[in-house]
Coordinates of N, CA and C in Angstrom, one line a residue:
X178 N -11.0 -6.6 -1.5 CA -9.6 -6.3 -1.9 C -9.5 -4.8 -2.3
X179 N -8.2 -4.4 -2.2 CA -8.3 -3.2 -2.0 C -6.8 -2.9 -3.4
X180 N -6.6 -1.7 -4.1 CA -5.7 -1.8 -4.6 C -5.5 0.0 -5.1
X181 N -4.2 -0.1 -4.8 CA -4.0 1.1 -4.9 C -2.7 1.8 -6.3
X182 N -2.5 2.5 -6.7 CA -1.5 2.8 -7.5 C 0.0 3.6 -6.2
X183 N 0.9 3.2 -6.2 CA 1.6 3.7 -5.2 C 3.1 4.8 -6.1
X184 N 3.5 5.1 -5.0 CA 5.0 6.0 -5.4 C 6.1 5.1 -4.4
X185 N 6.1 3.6 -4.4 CA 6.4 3.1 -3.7 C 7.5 1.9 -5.4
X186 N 8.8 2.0 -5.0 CA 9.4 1.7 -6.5 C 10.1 0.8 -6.2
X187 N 10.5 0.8 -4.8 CA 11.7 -0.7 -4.4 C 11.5 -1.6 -3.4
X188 N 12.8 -2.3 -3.4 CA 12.9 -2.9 -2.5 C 12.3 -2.4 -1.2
X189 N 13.3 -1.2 -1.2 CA 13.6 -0.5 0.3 C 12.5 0.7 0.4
X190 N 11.4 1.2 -0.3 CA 10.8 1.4 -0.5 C 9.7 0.7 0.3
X191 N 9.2 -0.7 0.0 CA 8.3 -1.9 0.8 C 8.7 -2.3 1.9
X192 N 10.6 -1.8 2.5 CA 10.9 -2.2 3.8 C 10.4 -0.8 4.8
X193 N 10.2 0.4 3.8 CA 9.9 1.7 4.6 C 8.5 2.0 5.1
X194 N 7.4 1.0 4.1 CA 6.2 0.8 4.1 C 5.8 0.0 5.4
X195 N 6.6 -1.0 5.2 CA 6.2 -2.2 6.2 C 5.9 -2.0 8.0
X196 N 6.7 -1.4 8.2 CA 6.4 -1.1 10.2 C 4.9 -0.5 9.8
X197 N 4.2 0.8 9.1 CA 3.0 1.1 9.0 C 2.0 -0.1 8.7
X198 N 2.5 -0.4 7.6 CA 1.2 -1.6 7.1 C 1.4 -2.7 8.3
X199 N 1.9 -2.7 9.0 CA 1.7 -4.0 9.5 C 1.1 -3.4 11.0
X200 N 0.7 -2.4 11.5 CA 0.1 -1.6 12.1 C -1.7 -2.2 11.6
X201 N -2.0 -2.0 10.7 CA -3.5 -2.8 10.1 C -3.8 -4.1 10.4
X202 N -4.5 -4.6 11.4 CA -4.7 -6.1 12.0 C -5.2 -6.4 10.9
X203 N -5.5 -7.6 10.6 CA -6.0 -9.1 9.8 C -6.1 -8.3 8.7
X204 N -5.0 -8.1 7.8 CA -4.8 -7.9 6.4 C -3.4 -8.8 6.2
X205 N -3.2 -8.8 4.7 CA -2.1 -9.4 4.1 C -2.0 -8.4 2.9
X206 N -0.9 -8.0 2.5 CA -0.6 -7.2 1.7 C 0.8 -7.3 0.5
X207 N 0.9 -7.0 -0.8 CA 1.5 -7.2 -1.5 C 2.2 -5.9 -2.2
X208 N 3.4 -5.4 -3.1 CA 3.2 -4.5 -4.0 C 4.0 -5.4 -4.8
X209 N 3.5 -4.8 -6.1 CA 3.6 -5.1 -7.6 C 4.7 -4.5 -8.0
X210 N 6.2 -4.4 -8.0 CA 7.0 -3.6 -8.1 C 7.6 -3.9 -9.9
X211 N 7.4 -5.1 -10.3 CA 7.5 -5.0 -12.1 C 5.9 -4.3 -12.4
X212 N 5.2 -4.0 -11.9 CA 3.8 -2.7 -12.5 C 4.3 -1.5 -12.8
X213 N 4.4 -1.0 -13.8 CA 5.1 0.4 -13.5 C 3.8 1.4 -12.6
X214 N 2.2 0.6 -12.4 CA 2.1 1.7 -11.0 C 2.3 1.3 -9.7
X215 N 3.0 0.7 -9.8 CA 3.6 -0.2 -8.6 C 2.4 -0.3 -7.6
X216 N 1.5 -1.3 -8.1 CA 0.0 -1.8 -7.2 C 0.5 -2.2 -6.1
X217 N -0.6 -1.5 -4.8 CA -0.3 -2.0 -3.7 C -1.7 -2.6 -3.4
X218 N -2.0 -4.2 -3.4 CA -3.1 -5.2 -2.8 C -3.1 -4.9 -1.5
X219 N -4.2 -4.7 -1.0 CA -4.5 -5.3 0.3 C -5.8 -6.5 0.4
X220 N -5.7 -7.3 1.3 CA -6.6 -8.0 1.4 C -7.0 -8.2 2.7
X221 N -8.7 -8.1 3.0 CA -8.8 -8.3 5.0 C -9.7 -7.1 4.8
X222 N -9.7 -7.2 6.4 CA -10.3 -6.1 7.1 C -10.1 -4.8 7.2
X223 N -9.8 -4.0 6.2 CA -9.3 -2.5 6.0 C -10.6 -1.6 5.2
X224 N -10.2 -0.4 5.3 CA -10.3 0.6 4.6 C -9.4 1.1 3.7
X225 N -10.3 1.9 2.5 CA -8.9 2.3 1.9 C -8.5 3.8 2.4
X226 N -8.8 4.0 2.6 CA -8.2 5.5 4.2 C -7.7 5.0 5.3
X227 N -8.0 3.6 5.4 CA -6.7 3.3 6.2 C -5.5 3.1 5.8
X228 N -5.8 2.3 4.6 CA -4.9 2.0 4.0 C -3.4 3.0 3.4
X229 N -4.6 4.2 2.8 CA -3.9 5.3 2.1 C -3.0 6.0 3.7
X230 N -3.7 6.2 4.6 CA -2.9 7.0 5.9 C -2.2 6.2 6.1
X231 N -1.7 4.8 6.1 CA -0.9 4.1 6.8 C 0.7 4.7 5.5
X232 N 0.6 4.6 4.3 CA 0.7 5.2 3.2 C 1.9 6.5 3.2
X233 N 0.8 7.4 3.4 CA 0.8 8.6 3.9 C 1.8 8.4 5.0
X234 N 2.1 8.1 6.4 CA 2.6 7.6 7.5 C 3.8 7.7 7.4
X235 N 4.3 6.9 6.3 CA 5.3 6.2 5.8 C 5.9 7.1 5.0
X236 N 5.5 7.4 4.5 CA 6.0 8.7 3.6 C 5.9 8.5 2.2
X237 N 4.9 8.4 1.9 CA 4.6 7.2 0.6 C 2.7 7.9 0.0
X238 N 2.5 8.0 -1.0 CA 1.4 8.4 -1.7 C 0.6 6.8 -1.6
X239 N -0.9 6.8 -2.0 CA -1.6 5.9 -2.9 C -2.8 6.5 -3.6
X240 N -3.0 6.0 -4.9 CA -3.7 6.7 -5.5 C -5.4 5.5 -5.8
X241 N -6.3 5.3 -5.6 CA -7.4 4.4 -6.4 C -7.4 4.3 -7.1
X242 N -7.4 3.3 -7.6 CA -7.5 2.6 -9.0 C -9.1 2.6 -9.5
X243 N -9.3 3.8 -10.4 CA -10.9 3.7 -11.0 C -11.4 2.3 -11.1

């Protein structure tokens, strides 16, 4: 599992994310939007450099969670 701190704050936000992340085969993914670091879970077959470029892509930061 993968989890990241994001700049990702809404709704439409996770709709702008989504065409990228869903680009990542055999993952399922989540964000935490009552978190105020608005967590983004991934679960599956990823990297977190993938994860973060798909991220990035989108126009969207992630940060690792120590």
């Amino acid at each position: 599992m993968i989890q990241l701190k994001t700049n990702v704050k809404c709704g439409a936000c996770v709709a702008a994310i989504t065409p990228e992340m869903d680009k990542l085969s055999n993952i399922e993914w989540s964000v935490d939007l009552k978190n105020p670091d608005r967590i983004l879970t991934v679960t599956g077959e990823t990297s977190k450099t993938e994860v973060m470029e798909a991220l990035k892509k989108a126009g969207y930061q992630g940060e690792p969670i120590s």
